Amino acid sequence: MTTSPRPQDSITAAEHLNDALKRLRARLRTESGRHPTGLSATQLGVLASVAREGPITVARLSAVEHVSGQAIAQSLAVLKAAGLVHSEPDPKDGRKKPMSADPSATELIDKLLSGRAAFLAACWAASPSPAWPPPPSARPSADCSSARQAGAGPS
């Protein structure tokens, strides 16, 4: 016979999960090597979408990223200045100028994602119980210091 958790237990568990996710996001930002790029998280998100979806129009990019066209234009201006994206007139409709990623942009995104994945893999392997699925009692360390010692992620 199973019993359902009390509402307060669920709220407490949700708060702990939220705290853990905040720490993990902050740590992933650090471990991914994003900071040395000089690009914001928003700009990297736009760049990743252009690399994944491109060639893509600004209107479509705005819909994919769920932000305004003005926000996309601001991010694209920075990415264009950095030489990471470019646009060319659409051969079928000269009014459109779809955005495409430079090969260096794709390499940058791949490098950042692989750095994050390497950190997570090392962190998981260093956890007390690296089995999948993890038992409910498993709680990986918030700092994953053993993963850093193992050389995961950029230094």
Short mmCIF file of N, CA and C in Angstrom, two decimals:
data_model
loop_
_atom_site.label_atom_id
_atom_site.label_comp_id
_atom_site.label_asym_id
_atom_site.label_seq_id
_atom_site.Cartn_x
_atom_site.Cartn_y
_atom_site.Cartn_z
N MET A 1 0.84 -1.17 0.00
CA MET A 1 0.00 0.00 0.00
C MET A 1 0.89 1.23 0.00
N THR A 2 0.69 2.09 -0.97
CA THR A 2 1.49 3.30 -1.04
C THR A 2 0.68 4.47 -0.50
N THR A 3 1.38 5.37 0.09
CA THR A 3 0.72 6.58 0.58
C THR A 3 1.23 7.77 -0.22
N SER A 4 0.37 8.69 -0.46
CA SER A 4 0.79 9.87 -1.21
C SER A 4 1.50 10.83 -0.26
N PRO A 5 2.48 11.58 -0.80
CA PRO A 5 3.21 12.50 0.07
C PRO A 5 2.31 13.62 0.56
N ARG A 6 2.64 14.10 1.73
CA ARG A 6 1.90 15.24 2.27
C ARG A 6 2.23 16.46 1.43
N PRO A 7 1.29 17.41 1.31
CA PRO A 7 1.56 18.60 0.50
C PRO A 7 2.81 19.35 0.95
N GLN A 8 3.05 19.44 2.24
CA GLN A 8 4.23 20.15 2.72
C GLN A 8 5.51 19.44 2.29
N ASP A 9 5.50 18.10 2.28
CA ASP A 9 6.66 17.34 1.82
C ASP A 9 6.94 17.63 0.35
N SER A 10 5.89 17.72 -0.45
CA SER A 10 6.05 18.01 -1.87
C SER A 10 6.61 19.41 -2.07
N ILE A 11 6.14 20.36 -1.31
CA ILE A 11 6.63 21.74 -1.41
C ILE A 11 8.10 21.79 -1.02
N THR A 12 8.46 21.13 0.05
CA THR A 12 9.85 21.11 0.50
C THR A 12 10.74 20.46 -0.55
N ALA A 13 10.28 19.35 -1.11
CA ALA A 13 11.06 18.67 -2.15
C ALA A 13 11.22 19.58 -3.38
N ALA A 14 10.17 20.28 -3.75
CA ALA A 14 10.24 21.19 -4.90
C ALA A 14 11.22 22.33 -4.64
N GLU A 15 11.25 22.83 -3.41
CA GLU A 15 12.19 23.91 -3.06
C GLU A 15 13.63 23.41 -3.13
N HIS A 16 13.87 22.18 -2.65
CA HIS A 16 15.22 21.60 -2.71
C HIS A 16 15.64 21.39 -4.16
N LEU A 17 14.72 20.91 -4.98
CA LEU A 17 15.01 20.71 -6.39
C LEU A 17 15.34 22.03 -7.07
N ASN A 18 14.56 23.06 -6.79
CA ASN A 18 14.80 24.38 -7.38
C ASN A 18 16.18 24.89 -6.98
N ASP A 19 16.55 24.76 -5.72
CA ASP A 19 17.87 25.19 -5.25
C ASP A 19 18.98 24.43 -5.97
N ALA A 20 18.80 23.12 -6.09
CA ALA A 20 19.81 22.30 -6.76
C ALA A 20 19.96 22.69 -8.23
N LEU A 21 18.84 22.99 -8.89
CA LEU A 21 18.90 23.40 -10.30
C LEU A 21 19.61 24.74 -10.46
N LYS A 22 19.37 25.66 -9.54
CA LYS A 22 20.07 26.95 -9.60
C LYS A 22 21.58 26.76 -9.48
N ARG A 23 21.99 25.93 -8.52
CA ARG A 23 23.42 25.68 -8.34
C ARG A 23 24.01 24.99 -9.57
N LEU A 24 23.27 24.04 -10.13
CA LEU A 24 23.75 23.32 -11.30
C LEU A 24 23.89 24.27 -12.50
N ARG A 25 22.88 25.12 -12.74
CA ARG A 25 22.97 26.07 -13.86
C ARG A 25 24.17 26.99 -13.70
N ALA A 26 24.39 27.50 -12.49
CA ALA A 26 25.53 28.38 -12.25
C ALA A 26 26.84 27.64 -12.51
N ARG A 27 26.92 26.41 -12.03
CA ARG A 27 28.14 25.64 -12.21
C ARG A 27 28.38 25.29 -13.68
N LEU A 28 27.31 24.97 -14.41
CA LEU A 28 27.45 24.67 -15.83
C LEU A 28 27.92 25.89 -16.61
N ARG A 29 27.45 27.07 -16.23
CA ARG A 29 27.93 28.29 -16.89
C ARG A 29 29.44 28.43 -16.68
N THR A 30 29.89 28.15 -15.49
CA THR A 30 31.31 28.25 -15.19
C THR A 30 32.09 27.17 -15.93
N GLU A 31 31.64 25.95 -15.86
CA GLU A 31 32.37 24.82 -16.43
C GLU A 31 32.35 24.80 -17.95
N SER A 32 31.33 25.38 -18.57
CA SER A 32 31.22 25.31 -20.02
C SER A 32 32.24 26.18 -20.73
N GLY A 33 32.85 27.13 -20.02
CA GLY A 33 33.80 28.02 -20.67
C GLY A 33 33.11 29.16 -21.39
N ARG A 34 31.85 29.42 -21.07
CA ARG A 34 31.09 30.48 -21.73
C ARG A 34 31.69 31.85 -21.47
N HIS A 35 32.19 32.07 -20.26
CA HIS A 35 32.65 33.40 -19.89
C HIS A 35 33.77 33.92 -20.79
N PRO A 36 34.76 33.10 -21.16
CA PRO A 36 35.83 33.62 -22.02
C PRO A 36 35.35 34.05 -23.41
N THR A 37 34.18 33.62 -23.84
CA THR A 37 33.70 34.00 -25.17
C THR A 37 33.30 35.46 -25.23
N GLY A 38 32.92 36.03 -24.09
CA GLY A 38 32.45 37.40 -24.07
C GLY A 38 31.00 37.53 -24.51
N LEU A 39 30.35 36.42 -24.77
CA LEU A 39 28.95 36.44 -25.21
C LEU A 39 28.04 36.13 -24.03
N SER A 40 26.87 36.74 -24.03
CA SER A 40 25.89 36.46 -22.98
C SER A 40 25.21 35.13 -23.25
N ALA A 41 24.49 34.64 -22.26
CA ALA A 41 23.74 33.40 -22.43
C ALA A 41 22.71 33.55 -23.54
N THR A 42 22.08 34.71 -23.62
CA THR A 42 21.09 34.97 -24.67
C THR A 42 21.74 34.92 -26.05
N GLN A 43 22.88 35.57 -26.18
CA GLN A 43 23.58 35.58 -27.47
C GLN A 43 24.02 34.18 -27.87
N LEU A 44 24.49 33.41 -26.90
CA LEU A 44 24.88 32.03 -27.21
C LEU A 44 23.67 31.19 -27.59
N GLY A 45 22.53 31.44 -26.96
CA GLY A 45 21.31 30.72 -27.32
C GLY A 45 20.89 31.04 -28.74
N VAL A 46 20.96 32.30 -29.11
CA VAL A 46 20.62 32.72 -30.47
C VAL A 46 21.61 32.09 -31.46
N LEU A 47 22.89 32.13 -31.12
CA LEU A 47 23.90 31.54 -31.98
C LEU A 47 23.66 30.04 -32.18
N ALA A 48 23.35 29.35 -31.10
CA ALA A 48 23.07 27.91 -31.20
C ALA A 48 21.86 27.65 -32.09
N SER A 49 20.84 28.49 -31.98
CA SER A 49 19.65 28.32 -32.82
C SER A 49 19.98 28.57 -34.29
N VAL A 50 20.78 29.58 -34.57
CA VAL A 50 21.17 29.85 -35.96
C VAL A 50 21.98 28.68 -36.50
N ALA A 51 22.90 28.17 -35.69
CA ALA A 51 23.72 27.04 -36.13
C ALA A 51 22.87 25.79 -36.37
N ARG A 52 21.90 25.57 -35.51
CA ARG A 52 21.06 24.37 -35.59
C ARG A 52 20.00 24.50 -36.69
N GLU A 53 19.36 25.67 -36.79
CA GLU A 53 18.21 25.84 -37.68
C GLU A 53 18.55 26.49 -39.02
N GLY A 54 19.69 27.18 -39.10
CA GLY A 54 20.01 28.04 -40.23
C GLY A 54 20.07 27.34 -41.57
N PRO A 55 19.96 28.11 -42.64
CA PRO A 55 19.64 29.53 -42.66
C PRO A 55 18.22 29.77 -42.12
N ILE A 56 18.10 30.83 -41.34
CA ILE A 56 16.84 31.10 -40.66
C ILE A 56 16.56 32.60 -40.67
N THR A 57 15.30 32.96 -40.89
CA THR A 57 14.94 34.37 -40.89
C THR A 57 14.86 34.89 -39.46
N VAL A 58 14.94 36.20 -39.33
CA VAL A 58 14.85 36.83 -38.01
C VAL A 58 13.49 36.53 -37.38
N ALA A 59 12.43 36.55 -38.18
CA ALA A 59 11.09 36.27 -37.65
C ALA A 59 11.01 34.84 -37.11
N ARG A 60 11.54 33.89 -37.84
CA ARG A 60 11.52 32.49 -37.40
C ARG A 60 12.41 32.31 -36.16
N LEU A 61 13.55 32.98 -36.15
CA LEU A 61 14.47 32.92 -35.02
C LEU A 61 13.81 33.48 -33.77
N SER A 62 13.06 34.55 -33.94
CA SER A 62 12.32 35.16 -32.83
C SER A 62 11.31 34.17 -32.26
N ALA A 63 10.63 33.45 -33.14
CA ALA A 63 9.65 32.46 -32.69
C ALA A 63 10.34 31.28 -31.99
N VAL A 64 11.46 30.83 -32.53
CA VAL A 64 12.19 29.70 -31.94
C VAL A 64 12.70 30.05 -30.55
N GLU A 65 13.22 31.28 -30.40
CA GLU A 65 13.79 31.71 -29.12
C GLU A 65 12.75 32.29 -28.16
N HIS A 66 11.54 32.50 -28.63
CA HIS A 66 10.46 33.05 -27.81
C HIS A 66 10.80 34.43 -27.25
N VAL A 67 11.39 35.26 -28.10
CA VAL A 67 11.70 36.64 -27.72
C VAL A 67 11.30 37.57 -28.86
N SER A 68 11.32 38.85 -28.60
CA SER A 68 10.90 39.83 -29.60
C SER A 68 11.92 39.93 -30.72
N GLY A 69 11.47 40.44 -31.85
CA GLY A 69 12.36 40.67 -32.98
C GLY A 69 13.47 41.64 -32.62
N GLN A 70 13.15 42.62 -31.78
CA GLN A 70 14.14 43.60 -31.36
C GLN A 70 15.26 42.93 -30.54
N ALA A 71 14.88 42.03 -29.66
CA ALA A 71 15.88 41.31 -28.86
C ALA A 71 16.78 40.46 -29.75
N ILE A 72 16.18 39.82 -30.76
CA ILE A 72 16.96 39.01 -31.70
C ILE A 72 17.91 39.91 -32.48
N ALA A 73 17.41 41.06 -32.94
CA ALA A 73 18.25 41.98 -33.70
C ALA A 73 19.45 42.45 -32.89
N GLN A 74 19.25 42.70 -31.60
CA GLN A 74 20.35 43.13 -30.74
C GLN A 74 21.39 42.02 -30.60
N SER A 75 20.94 40.81 -30.39
CA SER A 75 21.88 39.69 -30.28
C SER A 75 22.60 39.45 -31.60
N LEU A 76 21.87 39.51 -32.70
CA LEU A 76 22.48 39.28 -34.01
C LEU A 76 23.52 40.34 -34.35
N ALA A 77 23.29 41.57 -33.91
CA ALA A 77 24.27 42.64 -34.16
C ALA A 77 25.62 42.29 -33.52
N VAL A 78 25.57 41.79 -32.29
CA VAL A 78 26.80 41.40 -31.60
C VAL A 78 27.44 40.21 -32.31
N LEU A 79 26.62 39.23 -32.68
CA LEU A 79 27.14 38.03 -33.33
C LEU A 79 27.72 38.34 -34.71
N LYS A 80 27.10 39.28 -35.44
CA LYS A 80 27.63 39.70 -36.74
C LYS A 80 28.96 40.40 -36.57
N ALA A 81 29.04 41.30 -35.58
CA ALA A 81 30.29 42.03 -35.33
C ALA A 81 31.42 41.06 -34.96
N ALA A 82 31.09 39.96 -34.31
CA ALA A 82 32.09 38.97 -33.93
C ALA A 82 32.41 38.01 -35.09
N GLY A 83 31.70 38.15 -36.20
CA GLY A 83 31.94 37.29 -37.35
C GLY A 83 31.40 35.89 -37.21
N LEU A 84 30.44 35.71 -36.29
CA LEU A 84 29.90 34.38 -36.04
C LEU A 84 28.68 34.05 -36.90
N VAL A 85 27.98 35.08 -37.39
CA VAL A 85 26.82 34.87 -38.26
C VAL A 85 26.89 35.84 -39.43
N HIS A 86 26.19 35.50 -40.49
CA HIS A 86 26.10 36.39 -41.65
C HIS A 86 24.76 36.16 -42.33
N SER A 87 24.37 37.12 -43.16
CA SER A 87 23.11 36.98 -43.88
C SER A 87 23.34 37.23 -45.36
N GLU A 88 22.51 36.59 -46.16
CA GLU A 88 22.53 36.78 -47.61
C GLU A 88 21.09 36.84 -48.07
N PRO A 89 20.80 37.62 -49.10
CA PRO A 89 19.41 37.69 -49.59
C PRO A 89 18.90 36.31 -50.02
N ASP A 90 17.64 36.06 -49.71
CA ASP A 90 17.00 34.82 -50.12
C ASP A 90 16.83 34.84 -51.63
N PRO A 91 17.28 33.80 -52.35
CA PRO A 91 17.16 33.81 -53.81
C PRO A 91 15.71 33.80 -54.29
N LYS A 92 14.78 33.30 -53.46
CA LYS A 92 13.38 33.26 -53.85
C LYS A 92 12.63 34.53 -53.48
N ASP A 93 13.09 35.21 -52.45
CA ASP A 93 12.43 36.43 -51.98
C ASP A 93 13.52 37.38 -51.48
N GLY A 94 13.91 38.32 -52.32
CA GLY A 94 15.00 39.23 -52.02
C GLY A 94 14.78 40.10 -50.80
N ARG A 95 13.53 40.17 -50.31
CA ARG A 95 13.26 40.98 -49.11
C ARG A 95 13.77 40.28 -47.85
N LYS A 96 13.86 38.97 -47.90
CA LYS A 96 14.31 38.20 -46.74
C LYS A 96 15.83 38.05 -46.77
N LYS A 97 16.41 38.07 -45.57
CA LYS A 97 17.85 37.85 -45.44
C LYS A 97 18.09 36.83 -44.33
N PRO A 98 17.97 35.55 -44.68
CA PRO A 98 18.17 34.51 -43.66
C PRO A 98 19.58 34.55 -43.08
N MET A 99 19.66 34.21 -41.79
CA MET A 99 20.93 34.20 -41.08
C MET A 99 21.53 32.80 -41.14
N SER A 100 22.84 32.75 -41.29
CA SER A 100 23.58 31.49 -41.28
C SER A 100 24.75 31.63 -40.33
N ALA A 101 25.15 30.52 -39.74
CA ALA A 101 26.28 30.51 -38.82
C ALA A 101 27.57 30.28 -39.58
N ASP A 102 28.61 30.96 -39.16
CA ASP A 102 29.95 30.73 -39.67
C ASP A 102 30.43 29.38 -39.13
N PRO A 103 31.27 28.67 -39.87
CA PRO A 103 31.78 27.40 -39.33
C PRO A 103 32.44 27.55 -37.95
N SER A 104 33.06 28.69 -37.70
CA SER A 104 33.68 28.89 -36.38
C SER A 104 32.62 28.94 -35.28
N ALA A 105 31.42 29.39 -35.62
CA ALA A 105 30.33 29.44 -34.63
C ALA A 105 29.90 28.03 -34.25
N THR A 106 29.80 27.16 -35.24
CA THR A 106 29.42 25.77 -34.98
C THR A 106 30.48 25.09 -34.13
N GLU A 107 31.75 25.36 -34.40
CA GLU A 107 32.83 24.80 -33.59
C GLU A 107 32.75 25.30 -32.15
N LEU A 108 32.46 26.59 -31.99
CA LEU A 108 32.34 27.17 -30.65
C LEU A 108 31.21 26.52 -29.86
N ILE A 109 30.05 26.40 -30.48
CA ILE A 109 28.90 25.79 -29.81
C ILE A 109 29.22 24.34 -29.45
N ASP A 110 29.81 23.60 -30.38
CA ASP A 110 30.18 22.20 -30.09
C ASP A 110 31.16 22.11 -28.93
N LYS A 111 32.13 23.02 -28.88
CA LYS A 111 33.12 23.02 -27.81
C LYS A 111 32.46 23.30 -26.46
N LEU A 112 31.56 24.29 -26.43
CA LEU A 112 30.88 24.62 -25.18
C LEU A 112 30.00 23.47 -24.70
N LEU A 113 29.27 22.87 -25.61
CA LEU A 113 28.39 21.75 -25.24
C LEU A 113 29.19 20.53 -24.79
N SER A 114 30.30 20.26 -25.46
CA SER A 114 31.10 19.10 -25.05
C SER A 114 31.78 19.35 -23.71
N GLY A 115 32.14 20.60 -23.42
CA GLY A 115 32.70 20.92 -22.11
C GLY A 115 31.69 20.68 -21.00
N ARG A 116 30.46 21.09 -21.25
CA ARG A 116 29.40 20.86 -20.26
C ARG A 116 29.15 19.37 -20.08
N ALA A 117 29.09 18.64 -21.20
CA ALA A 117 28.82 17.20 -21.12
C ALA A 117 29.95 16.48 -20.39
N ALA A 118 31.20 16.87 -20.64
CA ALA A 118 32.33 16.24 -19.97
C ALA A 118 32.27 16.49 -18.47
N PHE A 119 31.92 17.71 -18.09
CA PHE A 119 31.80 18.03 -16.67
C PHE A 119 30.71 17.18 -16.02
N LEU A 120 29.54 17.11 -16.66
CA LEU A 120 28.44 16.33 -16.09
C LEU A 120 28.78 14.85 -16.00
N ALA A 121 29.44 14.33 -17.03
CA ALA A 121 29.81 12.91 -17.01
C ALA A 121 30.79 12.63 -15.88
N ALA A 122 31.78 13.50 -15.70
CA ALA A 122 32.76 13.30 -14.63
C ALA A 122 32.09 13.46 -13.27
N CYS A 123 31.19 14.40 -13.18
CA CYS A 123 30.47 14.63 -11.92
C CYS A 123 29.63 13.41 -11.59
N TRP A 124 28.96 12.87 -12.59
CA TRP A 124 28.12 11.69 -12.37
C TRP A 124 28.96 10.49 -11.98
N ALA A 125 30.07 10.30 -12.68
CA ALA A 125 30.94 9.16 -12.40
C ALA A 125 31.54 9.25 -10.99
N ALA A 126 31.74 10.47 -10.52
CA ALA A 126 32.33 10.67 -9.20
C ALA A 126 31.29 10.60 -8.08
N SER A 127 30.02 10.52 -8.45
CA SER A 127 28.98 10.49 -7.42
C SER A 127 29.03 9.14 -6.69
N PRO A 128 28.52 9.11 -5.48
CA PRO A 128 28.57 7.88 -4.70
C PRO A 128 27.83 6.71 -5.35
N SER A 129 26.84 7.00 -6.18
CA SER A 129 26.05 5.94 -6.79
C SER A 129 25.81 6.29 -8.25
N PRO A 130 26.76 5.96 -9.15
CA PRO A 130 26.62 6.36 -10.55
C PRO A 130 25.67 5.49 -11.37
N ALA A 131 24.82 4.71 -10.74
CA ALA A 131 23.87 3.86 -11.47
C ALA A 131 22.75 4.71 -12.07
N TRP A 132 22.14 4.17 -13.12
CA TRP A 132 20.99 4.85 -13.72
C TRP A 132 19.84 3.87 -13.75
N PRO A 133 18.65 4.22 -13.36
CA PRO A 133 18.30 5.50 -12.75
C PRO A 133 18.83 5.59 -11.33
N PRO A 134 19.09 6.81 -10.87
CA PRO A 134 19.65 6.94 -9.53
C PRO A 134 18.62 6.60 -8.47
N PRO A 135 19.08 6.04 -7.37
CA PRO A 135 18.14 5.77 -6.28
C PRO A 135 17.67 7.10 -5.69
N PRO A 136 16.48 7.15 -5.10
CA PRO A 136 15.96 8.40 -4.55
C PRO A 136 16.89 9.05 -3.53
N SER A 137 17.70 8.26 -2.86
CA SER A 137 18.59 8.82 -1.84
C SER A 137 19.83 9.48 -2.43
N ALA A 138 20.10 9.25 -3.73
CA ALA A 138 21.31 9.81 -4.34
C ALA A 138 21.18 11.30 -4.53
N ARG A 139 22.14 12.02 -4.02
CA ARG A 139 22.19 13.47 -4.18
C ARG A 139 23.61 13.84 -4.57
N PRO A 140 23.85 14.15 -5.86
CA PRO A 140 25.19 14.53 -6.26
C PRO A 140 25.62 15.80 -5.53
N SER A 141 26.90 15.90 -5.29
CA SER A 141 27.46 17.08 -4.64
C SER A 141 27.18 18.31 -5.49
N ALA A 142 26.88 19.43 -4.86
CA ALA A 142 26.57 20.67 -5.58
C ALA A 142 27.80 21.21 -6.28
N ASP A 143 28.99 20.95 -5.75
CA ASP A 143 30.17 21.53 -6.37
C ASP A 143 30.93 20.56 -7.26
N CYS A 144 30.68 19.28 -7.14
CA CYS A 144 31.33 18.25 -7.96
C CYS A 144 32.83 18.46 -7.99
N SER A 145 33.43 18.74 -6.84
CA SER A 145 34.85 19.04 -6.79
C SER A 145 35.69 17.89 -7.33
N SER A 146 35.23 16.67 -7.16
CA SER A 146 36.01 15.55 -7.69
C SER A 146 36.02 15.54 -9.21
N ALA A 147 34.99 16.09 -9.84
CA ALA A 147 34.96 16.16 -11.30
C ALA A 147 36.02 17.14 -11.79
N ARG A 148 36.20 18.24 -11.07
CA ARG A 148 37.22 19.22 -11.47
C ARG A 148 38.60 18.59 -11.33
N GLN A 149 38.80 17.81 -10.25
CA GLN A 149 40.09 17.19 -10.03
C GLN A 149 40.38 16.16 -11.12
N ALA A 150 39.31 15.57 -11.66
CA ALA A 150 39.49 14.56 -12.71
C ALA A 150 39.80 15.21 -14.06
N GLY A 151 39.73 16.54 -14.11
CA GLY A 151 40.07 17.26 -15.35
C GLY A 151 38.91 17.50 -16.27
N ALA A 152 37.69 17.37 -15.79
CA ALA A 152 36.53 17.60 -16.66
C ALA A 152 36.32 19.08 -16.85
N GLY A 153 35.89 19.44 -18.05
CA GLY A 153 35.55 20.82 -18.35
C GLY A 153 36.78 21.69 -18.47
N PRO A 154 36.59 22.90 -19.06
CA PRO A 154 37.69 23.83 -19.22
C PRO A 154 38.16 24.34 -17.86
N SER A 155 39.42 24.64 -17.75
CA SER A 155 39.95 25.17 -16.49
C SER A 155 39.96 26.67 -16.51
#
